[in-house]
């Protein structure tokens, strides 16, 4: 049974989607204004707030409908880590080709974010998944989510760095963390992002082995 350890880094929507997002943002503001109108003394600005809209755009890095995959870090079993980079649709095609030979998919918060995002972007890009993964809750196969398994599916979260340090595993966040990826991207520091993604994969694999008593 081959196991695939993975981690993705994402970006906000590109400019081609900004018109659609401006429309969605204005609709959101309109609903908020109507709701506020029903509450005495409440006020919501009628005009689009540029700063607020910028934050709305940045938040799309967590939205598989409009955000983009910059890279996918991975390792199969104990093989060296590698990173898929380049055109997003090509990244997805290569990922699903790799997934054909995998039995278990392992990541940190991979069920609610990484794999879900990959599936959503695959639909947007017209890339057919090679594997029909089950996202059924309260199980560890074929998706083993180290965060879900650590908290035993309670309604709490724990970061990868927090868990790694608790287990005596070096932090993967040296020099960069997920909140800085877009800034590094704009600065052209793609190699640094790829290295960070590799470290996350290596750390996830080490955490998984500790949690499954396989090392």
PDB file of C-alpha atoms in Angstrom, residues 18-172:
ATOM      1  CA  UNK A  18     -11.679  40.205 -10.064  1.00  0.00           C
ATOM      2  CA  UNK A  19     -14.820  41.386 -11.879  1.00  0.00           C
ATOM      3  CA  UNK A  20     -16.761  38.324 -10.746  1.00  0.00           C
ATOM      4  CA  UNK A  21     -15.438  38.747  -7.224  1.00  0.00           C
ATOM      5  CA  UNK A  22     -16.348  42.443  -7.184  1.00  0.00           C
ATOM      6  CA  UNK A  23     -19.894  41.438  -8.089  1.00  0.00           C
ATOM      7  CA  UNK A  24     -19.977  38.813  -5.308  1.00  0.00           C
ATOM      8  CA  UNK A  25     -18.507  41.286  -2.838  1.00  0.00           C
ATOM      9  CA  UNK A  26     -21.136  43.902  -3.694  1.00  0.00           C
ATOM     10  CA  UNK A  27     -23.887  41.304  -3.302  1.00  0.00           C
ATOM     11  CA  UNK A  28     -22.472  40.408   0.093  1.00  0.00           C
ATOM     12  CA  UNK A  29     -22.434  44.087   1.087  1.00  0.00           C
ATOM     13  CA  UNK A  30     -25.982  44.543  -0.159  1.00  0.00           C
ATOM     14  CA  UNK A  31     -27.221  41.673   2.017  1.00  0.00           C
ATOM     15  CA  UNK A  32     -25.372  43.127   4.986  1.00  0.00           C
ATOM     16  CA  UNK A  33     -26.977  46.526   4.386  1.00  0.00           C
ATOM     17  CA  UNK A  34     -30.444  44.998   4.251  1.00  0.00           C
ATOM     18  CA  UNK A  35     -29.801  43.064   7.440  1.00  0.00           C
ATOM     19  CA  UNK A  36     -28.415  46.178   9.134  1.00  0.00           C
ATOM     20  CA  UNK A  37     -31.426  48.170   7.976  1.00  0.00           C
ATOM     21  CA  UNK A  38     -33.628  45.939  10.063  1.00  0.00           C
ATOM     22  CA  UNK A  39     -31.603  46.781  13.166  1.00  0.00           C
ATOM     23  CA  UNK A  40     -32.109  50.264  14.567  1.00  0.00           C
ATOM     24  CA  UNK A  41     -28.968  52.374  14.553  1.00  0.00           C
ATOM     25  CA  UNK A  42     -26.939  49.896  12.491  1.00  0.00           C
ATOM     26  CA  UNK A  43     -25.043  51.242   9.523  1.00  0.00           C
ATOM     27  CA  UNK A  44     -23.171  49.589   6.658  1.00  0.00           C
ATOM     28  CA  UNK A  45     -21.404  51.773   4.052  1.00  0.00           C
ATOM     29  CA  UNK A  46     -23.152  51.823   0.682  1.00  0.00           C
ATOM     30  CA  UNK A  47     -19.920  52.228  -1.283  1.00  0.00           C
ATOM     31  CA  UNK A  48     -17.370  49.481  -1.795  1.00  0.00           C
ATOM     32  CA  UNK A  49     -14.594  49.798   0.753  1.00  0.00           C
ATOM     33  CA  UNK A  50     -11.356  49.335  -1.208  1.00  0.00           C
ATOM     34  CA  UNK A  51      -9.401  48.096   1.794  1.00  0.00           C
ATOM     35  CA  UNK A  52     -12.123  45.645   2.776  1.00  0.00           C
ATOM     36  CA  UNK A  53     -12.399  44.424  -0.817  1.00  0.00           C
ATOM     37  CA  UNK A  54      -8.634  43.845  -0.897  1.00  0.00           C
ATOM     38  CA  UNK A  55      -8.965  41.638   2.183  1.00  0.00           C
ATOM     39  CA  UNK A  56     -11.854  39.846   0.473  1.00  0.00           C
ATOM     40  CA  UNK A  57      -9.584  39.145  -2.507  1.00  0.00           C
ATOM     41  CA  UNK A  58      -6.776  37.885  -0.278  1.00  0.00           C
ATOM     42  CA  UNK A  59      -9.194  35.509   1.455  1.00  0.00           C
ATOM     43  CA  UNK A  60      -9.773  33.678  -1.842  1.00  0.00           C
ATOM     44  CA  UNK A  61      -6.486  31.844  -1.251  1.00  0.00           C
ATOM     45  CA  UNK A  62      -8.650  29.596   0.959  1.00  0.00           C
ATOM     46  CA  UNK A  63     -11.452  29.322  -1.623  1.00  0.00           C
ATOM     47  CA  UNK A  64     -11.160  26.573  -4.214  1.00  0.00           C
ATOM     48  CA  UNK A  65     -13.641  28.351  -6.478  1.00  0.00           C
ATOM     49  CA  UNK A  66     -11.362  31.330  -7.161  1.00  0.00           C
ATOM     50  CA  UNK A  67      -8.045  30.757  -5.385  1.00  0.00           C
ATOM     51  CA  UNK A  68      -5.138  29.088  -7.167  1.00  0.00           C
ATOM     52  CA  UNK A  69      -2.702  26.291  -6.418  1.00  0.00           C
ATOM     53  CA  UNK A  70       0.876  27.521  -6.577  1.00  0.00           C
ATOM     54  CA  UNK A  71       2.507  24.188  -5.810  1.00  0.00           C
ATOM     55  CA  UNK A  72       1.905  20.730  -4.370  1.00  0.00           C
ATOM     56  CA  UNK A  73       4.595  19.186  -2.208  1.00  0.00           C
ATOM     57  CA  UNK A  74       4.580  15.413  -1.918  1.00  0.00           C
ATOM     58  CA  UNK A  75       6.448  12.271  -0.961  1.00  0.00           C
ATOM     59  CA  UNK A  76       5.523   8.657  -1.619  1.00  0.00           C
ATOM     60  CA  UNK A  77       6.308   6.335   1.287  1.00  0.00           C
ATOM     61  CA  UNK A  78       9.934   7.001   2.302  1.00  0.00           C
ATOM     62  CA  UNK A  79      10.973   8.474  -1.040  1.00  0.00           C
ATOM     63  CA  UNK A  80      12.506  11.992  -1.120  1.00  0.00           C
ATOM     64  CA  UNK A  81      10.087  14.905  -1.123  1.00  0.00           C
ATOM     65  CA  UNK A  82       9.389  16.767  -4.343  1.00  0.00           C
ATOM     66  CA  UNK A  83       7.231  19.705  -5.431  1.00  0.00           C
ATOM     67  CA  UNK A  84       4.924  20.080  -8.424  1.00  0.00           C
ATOM     68  CA  UNK A  85       5.165  23.610  -9.822  1.00  0.00           C
ATOM     69  CA  UNK A  86       4.258  25.488 -12.995  1.00  0.00           C
ATOM     70  CA  UNK A  87       0.884  25.966 -14.683  1.00  0.00           C
ATOM     71  CA  UNK A  88      -1.916  25.137 -12.245  1.00  0.00           C
ATOM     72  CA  UNK A  89      -3.817  22.814 -14.590  1.00  0.00           C
ATOM     73  CA  UNK A  90      -0.614  20.956 -15.428  1.00  0.00           C
ATOM     74  CA  UNK A  91       0.163  20.636 -11.694  1.00  0.00           C
ATOM     75  CA  UNK A  92      -3.240  19.036 -11.205  1.00  0.00           C
ATOM     76  CA  UNK A  93      -2.798  16.650 -14.132  1.00  0.00           C
ATOM     77  CA  UNK A  94       0.558  15.505 -12.736  1.00  0.00           C
ATOM     78  CA  UNK A  95      -0.882  15.154  -9.237  1.00  0.00           C
ATOM     79  CA  UNK A  96      -3.719  12.912 -10.376  1.00  0.00           C
ATOM     80  CA  UNK A  97      -1.311  10.822 -12.440  1.00  0.00           C
ATOM     81  CA  UNK A  98       0.768  10.360  -9.295  1.00  0.00           C
ATOM     82  CA  UNK A  99      -2.359   9.524  -7.280  1.00  0.00           C
ATOM     83  CA  UNK A 100      -3.095   6.493  -9.464  1.00  0.00           C
ATOM     84  CA  UNK A 101      -0.519   4.439  -7.579  1.00  0.00           C
ATOM     85  CA  UNK A 102      -1.466   5.575  -4.097  1.00  0.00           C
ATOM     86  CA  UNK A 103      -3.624   3.832  -1.494  1.00  0.00           C
ATOM     87  CA  UNK A 104      -3.524   6.322   1.391  1.00  0.00           C
ATOM     88  CA  UNK A 105      -3.348  10.136   1.332  1.00  0.00           C
ATOM     89  CA  UNK A 106      -1.820  11.832   4.372  1.00  0.00           C
ATOM     90  CA  UNK A 107      -1.698  15.499   5.281  1.00  0.00           C
ATOM     91  CA  UNK A 108      -2.372  17.994   8.063  1.00  0.00           C
ATOM     92  CA  UNK A 109      -5.893  19.439   7.719  1.00  0.00           C
ATOM     93  CA  UNK A 110      -5.832  17.745   4.335  1.00  0.00           C
ATOM     94  CA  UNK A 111      -9.473  16.685   4.484  1.00  0.00           C
ATOM     95  CA  UNK A 112     -10.971  20.131   4.977  1.00  0.00           C
ATOM     96  CA  UNK A 113      -8.409  22.054   2.970  1.00  0.00           C
ATOM     97  CA  UNK A 114      -5.675  20.547   0.779  1.00  0.00           C
ATOM     98  CA  UNK A 115      -7.500  17.658  -0.885  1.00  0.00           C
ATOM     99  CA  UNK A 116     -10.799  19.519  -0.992  1.00  0.00           C
ATOM    100  CA  UNK A 117      -9.062  22.477  -2.645  1.00  0.00           C
ATOM    101  CA  UNK A 118      -7.369  20.135  -5.144  1.00  0.00           C
ATOM    102  CA  UNK A 119     -10.718  18.598  -6.073  1.00  0.00           C
ATOM    103  CA  UNK A 120     -12.367  21.992  -6.497  1.00  0.00           C
ATOM    104  CA  UNK A 121      -9.544  23.402  -8.614  1.00  0.00           C
ATOM    105  CA  UNK A 122      -9.584  20.232 -10.722  1.00  0.00           C
ATOM    106  CA  UNK A 123     -13.233  20.912 -11.563  1.00  0.00           C
ATOM    107  CA  UNK A 124     -12.506  24.559 -12.383  1.00  0.00           C
ATOM    108  CA  UNK A 125      -9.541  23.565 -14.573  1.00  0.00           C
ATOM    109  CA  UNK A 126     -11.389  20.701 -16.249  1.00  0.00           C
ATOM    110  CA  UNK A 127      -8.926  18.096 -14.968  1.00  0.00           C
ATOM    111  CA  UNK A 128     -10.660  14.802 -14.188  1.00  0.00           C
ATOM    112  CA  UNK A 129      -9.456  13.219 -10.894  1.00  0.00           C
ATOM    113  CA  UNK A 130      -7.986   9.759 -11.380  1.00  0.00           C
ATOM    114  CA  UNK A 131      -9.197   8.662  -7.939  1.00  0.00           C
ATOM    115  CA  UNK A 132     -12.668   9.008  -6.441  1.00  0.00           C
ATOM    116  CA  UNK A 133     -11.629   9.688  -2.859  1.00  0.00           C
ATOM    117  CA  UNK A 134     -14.120   9.267  -0.045  1.00  0.00           C
ATOM    118  CA  UNK A 135     -14.316  12.258   2.303  1.00  0.00           C
ATOM    119  CA  UNK A 136     -16.366  10.332   4.851  1.00  0.00           C
ATOM    120  CA  UNK A 137     -15.743  11.607   8.363  1.00  0.00           C
ATOM    121  CA  UNK A 138     -14.498   9.719  11.410  1.00  0.00           C
ATOM    122  CA  UNK A 139     -12.181   7.399   9.531  1.00  0.00           C
ATOM    123  CA  UNK A 140      -8.502   7.330   8.591  1.00  0.00           C
ATOM    124  CA  UNK A 141      -8.605   5.567   5.247  1.00  0.00           C
ATOM    125  CA  UNK A 142      -8.078   6.416   2.417  1.00  0.00           C
ATOM    126  CA  UNK A 143      -7.454   9.893   3.871  1.00  0.00           C
ATOM    127  CA  UNK A 144      -5.404  10.121   7.063  1.00  0.00           C
ATOM    128  CA  UNK A 145      -5.626  13.659   8.392  1.00  0.00           C
ATOM    129  CA  UNK A 146      -3.060  14.131  11.138  1.00  0.00           C
ATOM    130  CA  UNK A 147      -4.973  17.072  12.598  1.00  0.00           C
ATOM    131  CA  UNK A 148      -8.292  15.210  12.722  1.00  0.00           C
ATOM    132  CA  UNK A 149      -6.676  12.106  14.143  1.00  0.00           C
ATOM    133  CA  UNK A 150      -4.824  14.072  16.812  1.00  0.00           C
ATOM    134  CA  UNK A 151      -7.963  15.800  18.110  1.00  0.00           C
ATOM    135  CA  UNK A 152      -9.973  12.607  17.499  1.00  0.00           C
ATOM    136  CA  UNK A 153     -12.513  14.444  15.394  1.00  0.00           C
ATOM    137  CA  UNK A 154     -13.467  16.890  18.108  1.00  0.00           C
ATOM    138  CA  UNK A 155     -14.473  20.413  17.114  1.00  0.00           C
ATOM    139  CA  UNK A 156     -10.962  21.795  17.670  1.00  0.00           C
ATOM    140  CA  UNK A 157      -7.892  22.470  15.556  1.00  0.00           C
ATOM    141  CA  UNK A 158      -4.168  22.157  16.110  1.00  0.00           C
ATOM    142  CA  UNK A 159      -1.430  23.548  13.883  1.00  0.00           C
ATOM    143  CA  UNK A 160       1.242  21.362  12.332  1.00  0.00           C
ATOM    144  CA  UNK A 161       4.017  23.318  14.046  1.00  0.00           C
ATOM    145  CA  UNK A 162       2.333  22.971  17.447  1.00  0.00           C
ATOM    146  CA  UNK A 163       1.944  19.225  17.024  1.00  0.00           C
ATOM    147  CA  UNK A 164       5.449  18.731  15.622  1.00  0.00           C
ATOM    148  CA  UNK A 165       7.105  20.543  18.527  1.00  0.00           C
ATOM    149  CA  UNK A 166       5.025  18.556  21.024  1.00  0.00           C
ATOM    150  CA  UNK A 167       6.419  15.374  19.453  1.00  0.00           C
ATOM    151  CA  UNK A 168      10.002  16.637  19.394  1.00  0.00           C
ATOM    152  CA  UNK A 169      10.016  17.161  15.632  1.00  0.00           C
ATOM    153  CA  UNK A 170      11.760  20.281  14.232  1.00  0.00           C
ATOM    154  CA  UNK A 171       9.396  23.063  13.146  1.00  0.00           C
ATOM    155  CA  UNK A 172       8.888  23.406   9.381  1.00  0.00           C
TER     156      UNK A 172
END
